[in-house]
Amino acid sequence: MLVQLMKDVGAWIVTVLIIFGAPACSGVIGGQDEILIGLTNDAARFVIQPQQPNPVNTGLPSLDALNRKWQVQRMTPVFPDVSPNDAAAVRHGLAGVYKLMVPKGTNLRAMIQEYQSDPNVAYAEINTPVETK
């Protein structure tokens, strides 16, 4: 009887995970509306106003075109006090990391694929909040 109860509880947990995890498979993650991009070190040096960039006038035409296409509303540096000319920041990949805010319902997976194909972008990923305890 205990074994059957454990199987039933396990099946229930899997069902809940599938149901509530389904939006993640579609590219819309729990209502999140942002991705993170890391620019290549060379590209990061060309961003106009790196602390408050205009998403459609970054100084990188290919990035501007992607930001227009995906209707990026805001482009915020993840490390606002880091200069793209700081050798230590460049060495550790902290220069040129931005959070891109887009309209709710945007297919983030498709968006990431396009950003990853841009030669100015070193990486693009969903901004997944992490909680530490």
C-alpha atoms as an extended CHARMM CRD file, in Angstrom:
* protein
*
       133  EXT
         1         1  MET       CA              0.0000000000        0.0000000000        0.0000000000  PROA      1               0.0000000000
         2         2  LEU       CA              2.8310000000        2.4090000000        0.8420000000  PROA      2               0.0000000000
         3         3  VAL       CA              4.5410000000        1.6010000000       -2.4310000000  PROA      3               0.0000000000
         4         4  GLN       CA              1.3410000000        2.3490000000       -4.3720000000  PROA      4               0.0000000000
         5         5  LEU       CA              0.9190000000        5.6470000000       -2.4990000000  PROA      5               0.0000000000
         6         6  MET       CA              4.4890000000        6.6510000000       -3.3890000000  PROA      6               0.0000000000
         7         7  LYS       CA              3.8490000000        5.7900000000       -7.0590000000  PROA      7               0.0000000000
         8         8  ASP       CA              0.6480000000        7.8690000000       -7.0440000000  PROA      8               0.0000000000
         9         9  VAL       CA              2.3990000000       10.8500000000       -5.4540000000  PROA      9               0.0000000000
        10        10  GLY       CA              5.2750000000       10.5290000000       -7.9280000000  PROA      10              0.0000000000
        11        11  ALA       CA              2.8700000000       10.4450000000      -10.8640000000  PROA      11              0.0000000000
        12        12  TRP       CA              1.0580000000       13.4930000000       -9.5080000000  PROA      12              0.0000000000
        13        13  ILE       CA              4.3190000000       15.4430000000       -9.1550000000  PROA      13              0.0000000000
        14        14  VAL       CA              5.3560000000       14.5790000000      -12.7180000000  PROA      14              0.0000000000
        15        15  THR       CA              1.9260000000       15.6620000000      -14.0010000000  PROA      15              0.0000000000
        16        16  VAL       CA              2.1710000000       19.0070000000      -12.2050000000  PROA      16              0.0000000000
        17        17  LEU       CA              5.6700000000       19.5780000000      -13.5610000000  PROA      17              0.0000000000
        18        18  ILE       CA              4.5400000000       18.8260000000      -17.1040000000  PROA      18              0.0000000000
        19        19  ILE       CA              1.4990000000       21.0770000000      -16.8800000000  PROA      19              0.0000000000
        20        20  PHE       CA              3.2680000000       24.0250000000      -15.2980000000  PROA      20              0.0000000000
        21        21  GLY       CA              6.4740000000       23.4670000000      -17.2230000000  PROA      21              0.0000000000
        22        22  ALA       CA              4.7200000000       23.5330000000      -20.6070000000  PROA      22              0.0000000000
        23        23  PRO       CA              5.0490000000       27.3170000000      -21.0730000000  PROA      23              0.0000000000
        24        24  ALA       CA              8.8250000000       26.9200000000      -20.8080000000  PROA      24              0.0000000000
        25        25  CYS       CA              8.7950000000       24.5950000000      -23.7950000000  PROA      25              0.0000000000
        26        26  SER       CA              6.9930000000       27.1520000000      -25.9360000000  PROA      26              0.0000000000
        27        27  GLY       CA              9.6800000000       29.7890000000      -25.4450000000  PROA      27              0.0000000000
        28        28  VAL       CA              7.6660000000       31.9370000000      -23.0540000000  PROA      28              0.0000000000
        29        29  ILE       CA              9.1430000000       31.3410000000      -19.6340000000  PROA      29              0.0000000000
        30        30  GLY       CA              6.8250000000       32.0320000000      -16.7330000000  PROA      30              0.0000000000
        31        31  GLY       CA              5.8550000000       35.4610000000      -18.0360000000  PROA      31              0.0000000000
        32        32  GLN       CA              9.4480000000       36.6420000000      -18.1270000000  PROA      32              0.0000000000
        33        33  ASP       CA             10.1110000000       39.2130000000      -20.7660000000  PROA      33              0.0000000000
        34        34  GLU       CA             13.8720000000       39.5180000000      -20.8620000000  PROA      34              0.0000000000
        35        35  ILE       CA             17.0320000000       37.8690000000      -22.0710000000  PROA      35              0.0000000000
        36        36  LEU       CA             20.6880000000       38.4200000000      -21.3170000000  PROA      36              0.0000000000
        37        37  ILE       CA             23.2610000000       38.9940000000      -24.0210000000  PROA      37              0.0000000000
        38        38  GLY       CA             26.9960000000       39.2070000000      -23.7630000000  PROA      38              0.0000000000
        39        39  LEU       CA             28.7230000000       41.1520000000      -26.4840000000  PROA      39              0.0000000000
        40        40  THR       CA             32.1060000000       40.1570000000      -27.8030000000  PROA      40              0.0000000000
        41        41  ASN       CA             34.9470000000       42.1650000000      -26.2750000000  PROA      41              0.0000000000
        42        42  ASP       CA             35.4950000000       44.0060000000      -29.5610000000  PROA      42              0.0000000000
        43        43  ALA       CA             31.8060000000       44.8560000000      -29.9500000000  PROA      43              0.0000000000
        44        44  ALA       CA             31.4690000000       46.0670000000      -26.3500000000  PROA      44              0.0000000000
        45        45  ARG       CA             33.9960000000       48.8390000000      -27.0540000000  PROA      45              0.0000000000
        46        46  PHE       CA             31.8030000000       50.2970000000      -29.8050000000  PROA      46              0.0000000000
        47        47  VAL       CA             28.5710000000       50.6550000000      -27.8260000000  PROA      47              0.0000000000
        48        48  ILE       CA             27.4360000000       54.2750000000      -27.6580000000  PROA      48              0.0000000000
        49        49  GLN       CA             26.6880000000       55.2020000000      -24.0310000000  PROA      49              0.0000000000
        50        50  PRO       CA             27.3880000000       51.7270000000      -22.5880000000  PROA      50              0.0000000000
        51        51  GLN       CA             25.8250000000       52.6630000000      -19.2280000000  PROA      51              0.0000000000
        52        52  GLN       CA             22.4780000000       53.6830000000      -20.8290000000  PROA      52              0.0000000000
        53        53  PRO       CA             22.4050000000       52.4540000000      -24.4190000000  PROA      53              0.0000000000
        54        54  ASN       CA             19.5700000000       53.2600000000      -26.7760000000  PROA      54              0.0000000000
        55        55  PRO       CA             18.4380000000       49.7950000000      -27.9630000000  PROA      55              0.0000000000
        56        56  VAL       CA             18.0450000000       50.9360000000      -31.5770000000  PROA      56              0.0000000000
        57        57  ASN       CA             21.1630000000       53.1170000000      -31.6950000000  PROA      57              0.0000000000
        58        58  THR       CA             23.8810000000       51.1350000000      -29.9520000000  PROA      58              0.0000000000
        59        59  GLY       CA             26.6250000000       51.8280000000      -32.4650000000  PROA      59              0.0000000000
        60        60  LEU       CA             26.3980000000       48.2370000000      -33.7340000000  PROA      60              0.0000000000
        61        61  PRO       CA             24.0810000000       48.1580000000      -36.7990000000  PROA      61              0.0000000000
        62        62  SER       CA             23.4010000000       44.4110000000      -36.6430000000  PROA      62              0.0000000000
        63        63  LEU       CA             22.4240000000       44.6420000000      -32.9560000000  PROA      63              0.0000000000
        64        64  ASP       CA             20.2700000000       47.7030000000      -33.6620000000  PROA      64              0.0000000000
        65        65  ALA       CA             18.4070000000       45.7360000000      -36.3580000000  PROA      65              0.0000000000
        66        66  LEU       CA             17.7910000000       42.7890000000      -34.0310000000  PROA      66              0.0000000000
        67        67  ASN       CA             16.6330000000       45.0990000000      -31.2420000000  PROA      67              0.0000000000
        68        68  ARG       CA             14.1830000000       46.7880000000      -33.6300000000  PROA      68              0.0000000000
        69        69  LYS       CA             12.9000000000       43.4520000000      -34.9470000000  PROA      69              0.0000000000
        70        70  TRP       CA             12.3040000000       42.0740000000      -31.4450000000  PROA      70              0.0000000000
        71        71  GLN       CA             10.9410000000       45.3970000000      -30.1410000000  PROA      71              0.0000000000
        72        72  VAL       CA             13.5040000000       45.6950000000      -27.3410000000  PROA      72              0.0000000000
        73        73  GLN       CA             12.0840000000       48.2560000000      -24.9410000000  PROA      73              0.0000000000
        74        74  ARG       CA             15.1100000000       48.6560000000      -22.7020000000  PROA      74              0.0000000000
        75        75  MET       CA             18.7490000000       47.6010000000      -22.7560000000  PROA      75              0.0000000000
        76        76  THR       CA             20.2860000000       47.6790000000      -19.2840000000  PROA      76              0.0000000000
        77        77  PRO       CA             23.8840000000       46.8570000000      -18.3860000000  PROA      77              0.0000000000
        78        78  VAL       CA             24.0610000000       43.9680000000      -15.9240000000  PROA      78              0.0000000000
        79        79  PHE       CA             27.2960000000       45.3650000000      -14.4820000000  PROA      79              0.0000000000
        80        80  PRO       CA             26.7350000000       49.1400000000      -14.7130000000  PROA      80              0.0000000000
        81        81  ASP       CA             30.0130000000       50.1160000000      -13.0530000000  PROA      81              0.0000000000
        82        82  VAL       CA             32.1530000000       48.0960000000      -15.4700000000  PROA      82              0.0000000000
        83        83  SER       CA             33.8750000000       49.8630000000      -18.3360000000  PROA      83              0.0000000000
        84        84  PRO       CA             34.4250000000       48.0800000000      -21.6540000000  PROA      84              0.0000000000
        85        85  ASN       CA             38.0090000000       49.3530000000      -21.3840000000  PROA      85              0.0000000000
        86        86  ASP       CA             38.6240000000       47.6920000000      -17.9930000000  PROA      86              0.0000000000
        87        87  ALA       CA             41.1230000000       44.8980000000      -18.7200000000  PROA      87              0.0000000000
        88        88  ALA       CA             40.0370000000       42.7600000000      -15.7450000000  PROA      88              0.0000000000
        89        89  ALA       CA             36.3500000000       43.1040000000      -16.6560000000  PROA      89              0.0000000000
        90        90  VAL       CA             37.0800000000       42.1700000000      -20.2630000000  PROA      90              0.0000000000
        91        91  ARG       CA             39.1970000000       39.1820000000      -19.2000000000  PROA      91              0.0000000000
        92        92  HSD       CA             36.3770000000       37.8320000000      -17.0050000000  PROA      92              0.0000000000
        93        93  GLY       CA             33.5380000000       38.5570000000      -19.4540000000  PROA      93              0.0000000000
        94        94  LEU       CA             31.8470000000       41.2970000000      -17.4140000000  PROA      94              0.0000000000
        95        95  ALA       CA             32.0270000000       44.0720000000      -20.0190000000  PROA      95              0.0000000000
        96        96  GLY       CA             29.1820000000       44.2750000000      -22.5100000000  PROA      96              0.0000000000
        97        97  VAL       CA             26.6120000000       42.1450000000      -20.6530000000  PROA      97              0.0000000000
        98        98  TYR       CA             23.0910000000       43.5110000000      -21.0930000000  PROA      98              0.0000000000
        99        99  LYS       CA             19.5530000000       42.6490000000      -20.0630000000  PROA      99              0.0000000000
       100       100  LEU       CA             17.0840000000       43.1800000000      -22.9120000000  PROA      100             0.0000000000
       101       101  MET       CA             13.4530000000       43.8390000000      -21.9980000000  PROA      101             0.0000000000
       102       102  VAL       CA             10.9010000000       42.8280000000      -24.6470000000  PROA      102             0.0000000000
       103       103  PRO       CA              7.0910000000       42.7310000000      -24.8520000000  PROA      103             0.0000000000
       104       104  LYS       CA              5.3730000000       39.9630000000      -22.9150000000  PROA      104             0.0000000000
       105       105  GLY       CA              4.6190000000       36.9510000000      -25.0620000000  PROA      105             0.0000000000
       106       106  THR       CA              7.8140000000       37.2560000000      -27.1180000000  PROA      106             0.0000000000
       107       107  ASN       CA              9.1730000000       33.8880000000      -28.2270000000  PROA      107             0.0000000000
       108       108  LEU       CA             12.3960000000       34.1040000000      -26.2390000000  PROA      108             0.0000000000
       109       109  ARG       CA             13.8820000000       30.9260000000      -27.6730000000  PROA      109             0.0000000000
       110       110  ALA       CA             13.5360000000       32.1730000000      -31.2510000000  PROA      110             0.0000000000
       111       111  MET       CA             14.9020000000       35.5570000000      -30.1950000000  PROA      111             0.0000000000
       112       112  ILE       CA             17.9380000000       33.9570000000      -28.5620000000  PROA      112             0.0000000000
       113       113  GLN       CA             18.6810000000       31.9220000000      -31.6880000000  PROA      113             0.0000000000
       114       114  GLU       CA             18.8050000000       35.0800000000      -33.7830000000  PROA      114             0.0000000000
       115       115  TYR       CA             20.9960000000       36.9560000000      -31.3180000000  PROA      115             0.0000000000
       116       116  GLN       CA             23.3840000000       33.9980000000      -31.1290000000  PROA      116             0.0000000000
       117       117  SER       CA             23.8760000000       34.2290000000      -34.9000000000  PROA      117             0.0000000000
       118       118  ASP       CA             25.0100000000       37.8680000000      -34.6590000000  PROA      118             0.0000000000
       119       119  PRO       CA             28.8310000000       38.0650000000      -34.8090000000  PROA      119             0.0000000000
       120       120  ASN       CA             28.7920000000       40.8740000000      -32.2120000000  PROA      120             0.0000000000
       121       121  VAL       CA             27.0490000000       38.6600000000      -29.6390000000  PROA      121             0.0000000000
       122       122  ALA       CA             29.1730000000       36.1770000000      -27.6970000000  PROA      122             0.0000000000
       123       123  TYR       CA             26.1360000000       34.5880000000      -26.0430000000  PROA      123             0.0000000000
       124       124  ALA       CA             22.4040000000       35.0530000000      -25.4780000000  PROA      124             0.0000000000
       125       125  GLU       CA             20.2970000000       33.3170000000      -22.8570000000  PROA      125             0.0000000000
       126       126  ILE       CA             17.0310000000       33.5690000000      -20.9870000000  PROA      126             0.0000000000
       127       127  ASN       CA             17.3850000000       35.6830000000      -17.8650000000  PROA      127             0.0000000000
       128       128  THR       CA             16.5900000000       33.1090000000      -15.2130000000  PROA      128             0.0000000000
       129       129  PRO       CA             16.3540000000       34.6170000000      -11.7450000000  PROA      129             0.0000000000
       130       130  VAL       CA             18.4280000000       32.7840000000       -9.1650000000  PROA      130             0.0000000000
       131       131  GLU       CA             17.6840000000       32.9390000000       -5.4660000000  PROA      131             0.0000000000
       132       132  THR       CA             20.3280000000       32.2940000000       -2.8420000000  PROA      132             0.0000000000
       133       133  LYS       CA             19.5510000000       31.3540000000        0.7080000000  PROA      133             0.0000000000
